[in-house]
Short mmCIF file of C-alpha atoms and ligand atoms in Angstrom, two decimals:
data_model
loop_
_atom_site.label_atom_id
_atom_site.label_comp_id
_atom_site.label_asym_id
_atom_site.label_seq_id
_atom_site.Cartn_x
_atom_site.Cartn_y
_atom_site.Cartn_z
CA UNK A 1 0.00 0.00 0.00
CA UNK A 2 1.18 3.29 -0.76
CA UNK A 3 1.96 5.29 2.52
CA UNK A 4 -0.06 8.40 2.30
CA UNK A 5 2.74 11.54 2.90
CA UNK A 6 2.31 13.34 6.13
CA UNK A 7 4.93 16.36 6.34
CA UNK A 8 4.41 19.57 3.82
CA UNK A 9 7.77 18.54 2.39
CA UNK A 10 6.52 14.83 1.20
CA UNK A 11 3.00 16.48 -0.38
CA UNK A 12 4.95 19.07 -2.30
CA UNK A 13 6.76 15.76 -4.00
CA UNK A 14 4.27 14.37 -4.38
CA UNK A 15 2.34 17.42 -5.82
CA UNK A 16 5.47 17.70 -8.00
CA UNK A 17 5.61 14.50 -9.11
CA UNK A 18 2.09 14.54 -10.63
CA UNK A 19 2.91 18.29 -11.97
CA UNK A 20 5.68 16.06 -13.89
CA UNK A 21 4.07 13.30 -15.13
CA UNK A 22 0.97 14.76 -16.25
CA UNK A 23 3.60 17.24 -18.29
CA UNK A 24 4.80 14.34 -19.80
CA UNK A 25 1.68 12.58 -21.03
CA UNK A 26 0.73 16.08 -22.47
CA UNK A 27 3.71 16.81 -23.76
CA UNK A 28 5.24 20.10 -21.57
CA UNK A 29 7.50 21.38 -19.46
CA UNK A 30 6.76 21.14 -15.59
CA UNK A 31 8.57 24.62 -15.54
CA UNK A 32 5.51 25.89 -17.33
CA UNK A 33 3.17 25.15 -14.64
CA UNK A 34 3.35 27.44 -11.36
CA UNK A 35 2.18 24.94 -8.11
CA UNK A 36 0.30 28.08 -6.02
CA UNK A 37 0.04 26.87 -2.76
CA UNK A 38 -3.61 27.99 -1.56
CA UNK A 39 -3.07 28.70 2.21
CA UNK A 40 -6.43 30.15 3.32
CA UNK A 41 -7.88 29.23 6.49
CA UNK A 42 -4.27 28.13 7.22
CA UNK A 43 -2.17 29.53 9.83
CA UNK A 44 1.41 32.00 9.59
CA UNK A 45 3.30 28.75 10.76
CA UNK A 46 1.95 26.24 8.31
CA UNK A 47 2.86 28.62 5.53
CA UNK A 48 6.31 29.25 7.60
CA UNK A 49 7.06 25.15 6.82
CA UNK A 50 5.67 25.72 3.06
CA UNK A 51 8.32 28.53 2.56
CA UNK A 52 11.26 26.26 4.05
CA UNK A 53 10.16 23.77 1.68
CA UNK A 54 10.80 26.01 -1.30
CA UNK A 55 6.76 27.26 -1.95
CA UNK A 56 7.43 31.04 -3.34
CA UNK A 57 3.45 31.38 -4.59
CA UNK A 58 1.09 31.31 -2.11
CA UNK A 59 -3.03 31.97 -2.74
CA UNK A 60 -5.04 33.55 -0.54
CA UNK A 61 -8.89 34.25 -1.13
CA UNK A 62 -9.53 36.79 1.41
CA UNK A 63 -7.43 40.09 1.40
CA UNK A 64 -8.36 40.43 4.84
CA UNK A 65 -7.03 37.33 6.09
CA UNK A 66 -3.85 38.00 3.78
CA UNK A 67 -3.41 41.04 5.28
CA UNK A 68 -2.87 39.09 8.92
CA UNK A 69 -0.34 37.09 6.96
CA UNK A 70 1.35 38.11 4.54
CA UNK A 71 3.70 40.75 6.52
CA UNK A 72 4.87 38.04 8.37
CA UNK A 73 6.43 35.80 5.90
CA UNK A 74 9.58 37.25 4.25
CA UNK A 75 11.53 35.29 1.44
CA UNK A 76 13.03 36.47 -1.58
CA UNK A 77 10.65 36.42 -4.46
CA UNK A 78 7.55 35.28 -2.94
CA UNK A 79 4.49 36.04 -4.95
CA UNK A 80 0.57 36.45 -3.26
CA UNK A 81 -1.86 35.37 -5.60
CA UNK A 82 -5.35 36.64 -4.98
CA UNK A 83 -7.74 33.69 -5.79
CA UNK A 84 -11.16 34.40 -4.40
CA UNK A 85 -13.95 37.38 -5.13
CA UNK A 86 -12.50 41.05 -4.84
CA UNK A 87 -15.11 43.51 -3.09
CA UNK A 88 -14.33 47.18 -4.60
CA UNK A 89 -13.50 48.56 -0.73
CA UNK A 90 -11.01 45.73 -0.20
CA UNK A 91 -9.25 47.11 -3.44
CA UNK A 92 -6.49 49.09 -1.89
CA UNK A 93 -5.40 46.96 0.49
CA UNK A 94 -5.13 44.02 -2.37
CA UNK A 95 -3.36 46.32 -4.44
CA UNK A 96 -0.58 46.93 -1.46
CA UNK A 97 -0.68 43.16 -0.56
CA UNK A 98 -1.25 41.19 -3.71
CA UNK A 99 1.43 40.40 -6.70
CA UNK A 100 -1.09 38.80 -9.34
CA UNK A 101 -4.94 39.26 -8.67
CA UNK A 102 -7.02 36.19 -10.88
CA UNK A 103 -10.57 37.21 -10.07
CA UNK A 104 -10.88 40.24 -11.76
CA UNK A 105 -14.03 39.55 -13.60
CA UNK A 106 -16.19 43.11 -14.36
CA UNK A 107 -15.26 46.56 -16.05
CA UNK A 108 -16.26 48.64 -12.62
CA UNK A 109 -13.63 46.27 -10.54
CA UNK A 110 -10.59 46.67 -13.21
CA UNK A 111 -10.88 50.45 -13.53
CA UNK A 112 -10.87 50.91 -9.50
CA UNK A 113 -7.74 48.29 -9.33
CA UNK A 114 -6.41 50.71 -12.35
CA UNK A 115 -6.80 53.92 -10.62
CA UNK A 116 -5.72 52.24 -7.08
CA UNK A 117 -2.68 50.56 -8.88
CA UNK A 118 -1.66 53.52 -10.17
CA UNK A 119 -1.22 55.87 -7.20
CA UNK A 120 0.57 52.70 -5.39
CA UNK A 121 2.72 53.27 -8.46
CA UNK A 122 2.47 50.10 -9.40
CA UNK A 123 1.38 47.72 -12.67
CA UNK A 124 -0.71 44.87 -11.74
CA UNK A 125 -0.80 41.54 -13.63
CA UNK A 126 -4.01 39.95 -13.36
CA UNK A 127 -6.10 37.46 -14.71
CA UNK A 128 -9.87 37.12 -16.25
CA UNK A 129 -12.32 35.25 -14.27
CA UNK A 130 -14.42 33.28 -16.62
CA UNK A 131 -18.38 32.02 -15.20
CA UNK A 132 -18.21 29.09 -17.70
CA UNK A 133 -21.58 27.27 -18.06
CA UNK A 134 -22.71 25.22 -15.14
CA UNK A 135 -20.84 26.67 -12.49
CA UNK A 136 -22.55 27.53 -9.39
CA UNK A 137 -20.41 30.44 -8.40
CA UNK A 138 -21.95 33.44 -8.89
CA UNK A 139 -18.29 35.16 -9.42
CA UNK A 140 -16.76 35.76 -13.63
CA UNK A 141 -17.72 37.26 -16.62
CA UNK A 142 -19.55 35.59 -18.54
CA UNK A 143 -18.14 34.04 -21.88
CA UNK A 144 -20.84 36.64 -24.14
CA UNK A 145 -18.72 39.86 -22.04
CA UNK A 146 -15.41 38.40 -21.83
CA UNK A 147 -14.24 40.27 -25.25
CA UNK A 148 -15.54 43.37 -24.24
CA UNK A 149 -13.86 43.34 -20.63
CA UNK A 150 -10.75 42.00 -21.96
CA UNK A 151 -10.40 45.02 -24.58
CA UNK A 152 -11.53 47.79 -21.64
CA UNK A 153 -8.86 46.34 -19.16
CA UNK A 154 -6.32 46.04 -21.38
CA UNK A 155 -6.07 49.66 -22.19
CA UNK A 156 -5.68 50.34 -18.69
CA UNK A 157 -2.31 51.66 -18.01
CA UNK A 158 -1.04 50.14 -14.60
CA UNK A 159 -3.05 46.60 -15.51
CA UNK A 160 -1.37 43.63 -17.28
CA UNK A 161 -4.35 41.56 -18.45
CA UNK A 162 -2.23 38.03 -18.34
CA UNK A 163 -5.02 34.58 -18.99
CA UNK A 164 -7.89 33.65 -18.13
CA UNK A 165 -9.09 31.89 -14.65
CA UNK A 166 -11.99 29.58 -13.96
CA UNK A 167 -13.29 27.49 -10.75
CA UNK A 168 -15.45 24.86 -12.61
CA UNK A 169 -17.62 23.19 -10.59
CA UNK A 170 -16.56 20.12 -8.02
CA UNK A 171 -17.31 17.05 -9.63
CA UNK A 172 -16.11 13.61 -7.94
CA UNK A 173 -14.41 12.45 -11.62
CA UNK A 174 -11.90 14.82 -12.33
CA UNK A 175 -12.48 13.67 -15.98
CA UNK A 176 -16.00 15.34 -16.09
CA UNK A 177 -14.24 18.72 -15.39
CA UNK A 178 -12.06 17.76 -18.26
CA UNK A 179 -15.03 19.82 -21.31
CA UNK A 180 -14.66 22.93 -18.69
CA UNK A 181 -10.84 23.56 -18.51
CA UNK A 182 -10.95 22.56 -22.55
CA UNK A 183 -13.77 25.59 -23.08
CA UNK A 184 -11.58 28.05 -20.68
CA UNK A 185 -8.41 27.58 -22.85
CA UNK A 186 -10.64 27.59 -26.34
CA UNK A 187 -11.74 31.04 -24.91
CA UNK A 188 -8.74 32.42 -24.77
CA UNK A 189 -7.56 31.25 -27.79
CA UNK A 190 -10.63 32.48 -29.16
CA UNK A 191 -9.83 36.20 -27.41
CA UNK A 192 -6.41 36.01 -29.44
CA UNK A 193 -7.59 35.44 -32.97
CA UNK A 194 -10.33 38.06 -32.31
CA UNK A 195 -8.03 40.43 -31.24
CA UNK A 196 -4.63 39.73 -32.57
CA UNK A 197 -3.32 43.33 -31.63
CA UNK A 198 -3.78 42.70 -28.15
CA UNK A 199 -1.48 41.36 -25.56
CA UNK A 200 -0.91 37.98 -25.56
CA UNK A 201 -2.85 36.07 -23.08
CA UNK A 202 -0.14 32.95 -21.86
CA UNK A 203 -1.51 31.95 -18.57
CA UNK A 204 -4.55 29.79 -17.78
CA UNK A 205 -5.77 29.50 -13.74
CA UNK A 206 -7.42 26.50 -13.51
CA UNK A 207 -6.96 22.97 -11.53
CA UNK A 208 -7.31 22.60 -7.74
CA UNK A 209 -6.22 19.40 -5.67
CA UNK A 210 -8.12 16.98 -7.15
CA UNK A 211 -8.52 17.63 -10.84
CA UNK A 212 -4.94 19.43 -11.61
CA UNK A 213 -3.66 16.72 -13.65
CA UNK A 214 -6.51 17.18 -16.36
CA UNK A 215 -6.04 21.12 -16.26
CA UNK A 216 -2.32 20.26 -17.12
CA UNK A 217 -3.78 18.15 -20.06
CA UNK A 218 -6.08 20.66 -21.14
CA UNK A 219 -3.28 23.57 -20.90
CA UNK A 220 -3.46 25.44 -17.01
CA UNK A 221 -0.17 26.97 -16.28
CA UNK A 222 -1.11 28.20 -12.57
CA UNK A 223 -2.65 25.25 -11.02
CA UNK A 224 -4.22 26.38 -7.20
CA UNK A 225 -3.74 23.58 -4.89
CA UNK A 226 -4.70 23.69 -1.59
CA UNK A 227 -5.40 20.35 0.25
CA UNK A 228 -3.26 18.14 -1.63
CA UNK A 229 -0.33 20.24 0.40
CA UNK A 230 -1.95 21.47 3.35
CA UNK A 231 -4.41 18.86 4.33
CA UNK A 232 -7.73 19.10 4.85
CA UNK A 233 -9.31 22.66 6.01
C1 PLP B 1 -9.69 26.97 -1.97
C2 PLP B 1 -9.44 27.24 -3.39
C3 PLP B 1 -8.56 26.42 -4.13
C4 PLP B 1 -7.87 25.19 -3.57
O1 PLP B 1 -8.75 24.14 -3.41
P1 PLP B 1 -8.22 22.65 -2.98
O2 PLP B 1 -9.32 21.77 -3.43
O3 PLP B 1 -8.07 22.69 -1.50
O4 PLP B 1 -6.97 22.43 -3.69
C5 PLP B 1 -8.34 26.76 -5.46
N1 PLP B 1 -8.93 27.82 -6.03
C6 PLP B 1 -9.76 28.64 -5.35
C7 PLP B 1 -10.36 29.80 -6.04
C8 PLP B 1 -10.05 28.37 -4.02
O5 PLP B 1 -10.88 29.18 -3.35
#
């Protein structure tokens, strides 16, 4: 029997090691692929033992629990990764704590983070949330406004409109999520044809503990993986 791995050190190999071979069977490199270590709910010393173990991207969903965080871990390029839903009065404080923001996902949002970006004199890569068909979330554009909010933000001067990010819905078979990370990818590849002047879109954020493998398949370069290296929340 396989013997399940209980330190932070043995899941991130392990978490690695499927990274690798599900590069393999599709044919990339596992440098492509960030590992973001989501550490909500989790506290300042569990993230402490993720940082000795090499983690440098680490996703939070709330920028208020970030914010009790984040100043507390120090390493040389580390990189916060704002997963979840970004209310417009938590904007500031994401824009001082946050190094790549993936839910931006309406016109209103990405011209406050814009303005807010700006007099932190800073440019802000982010990504596109996506609502693809049959999610429940309530949170991403919809496909039908996706072109529109992808040309508005990317005229913005202090945003750097990078992919596209999804949270399909949680279905047991990672293989039935398979059709949902295939239509996030075919959306942006869609977005470049249409708009072939534009910036190039390279990232996909899409994959969490259980289904990463077939996001790999499908294309995801920032997988978000949370249990799989934390444990259970
Ligand atoms: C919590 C969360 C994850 C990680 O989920 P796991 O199943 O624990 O890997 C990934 N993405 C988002 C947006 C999340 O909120």
């Amino acid at each position: 029997m396989a013997t399940v791995p209980s330190t932070f050190a043995e899941r991130l190999d392990h978490v690695r090691s499927c990274v690798a071979t599900a590069c393999a069977r599709a044919g990339r490199l596992p440098e492509d692929v960030t590992v973001v270590a989501v550490s909500k709910t989790k506290p300042v010393e569990a993230l402490q033992a993720a940082l000795e173990s090499g983690v440098r991207d680490f996703g939070e969903n709330r920028v208020q629990e970030a914010a009790t965080k984040i100043p507390f871990l120090n390493a040389q390029g580390l990189r916060w990764h704002l997963i979840g839903h970004l209310q417009s009065n938590k904007v500031k404080s994401a824009v001082e704590l946050f190094d790549v923001i993936h839910s931006v996902d309406s016109l209103p949002l990405a011209i406050r983070l814009n303005r807010l970006a700006k007099e932190h004199g800073k440019v802000m890569p982010v990504l596109l949330q996506v609502h693809l068909g049959d999610e429940v979330t309530k949170t991403g554009v919809l496909s039908d406004d996706l072109p529109a909010l992808f040309c508005e933000s990317s005229q913005c001067s202090h945003l750097r409109v990078e992919g596209l990010m999804a949270i399909p819905p949680f279905l047991a078979e990672p293989e039935a999520v398979r059709p949902f990370f295939r239509q996030l990818r075919e959306l942006r590849d869609k977005l470049q044809q249409q708009f072939p002047e534009k910036p190039l879109l390279p990232h996909l954020s899409m994959g969490m503990s259980h289904d990463f493998e077939v996001a790999i398949e499908e294309g995801a370069t920032m997988i978000r993986v949370g249990t799989a290296l934390f444990g259970e929340r």
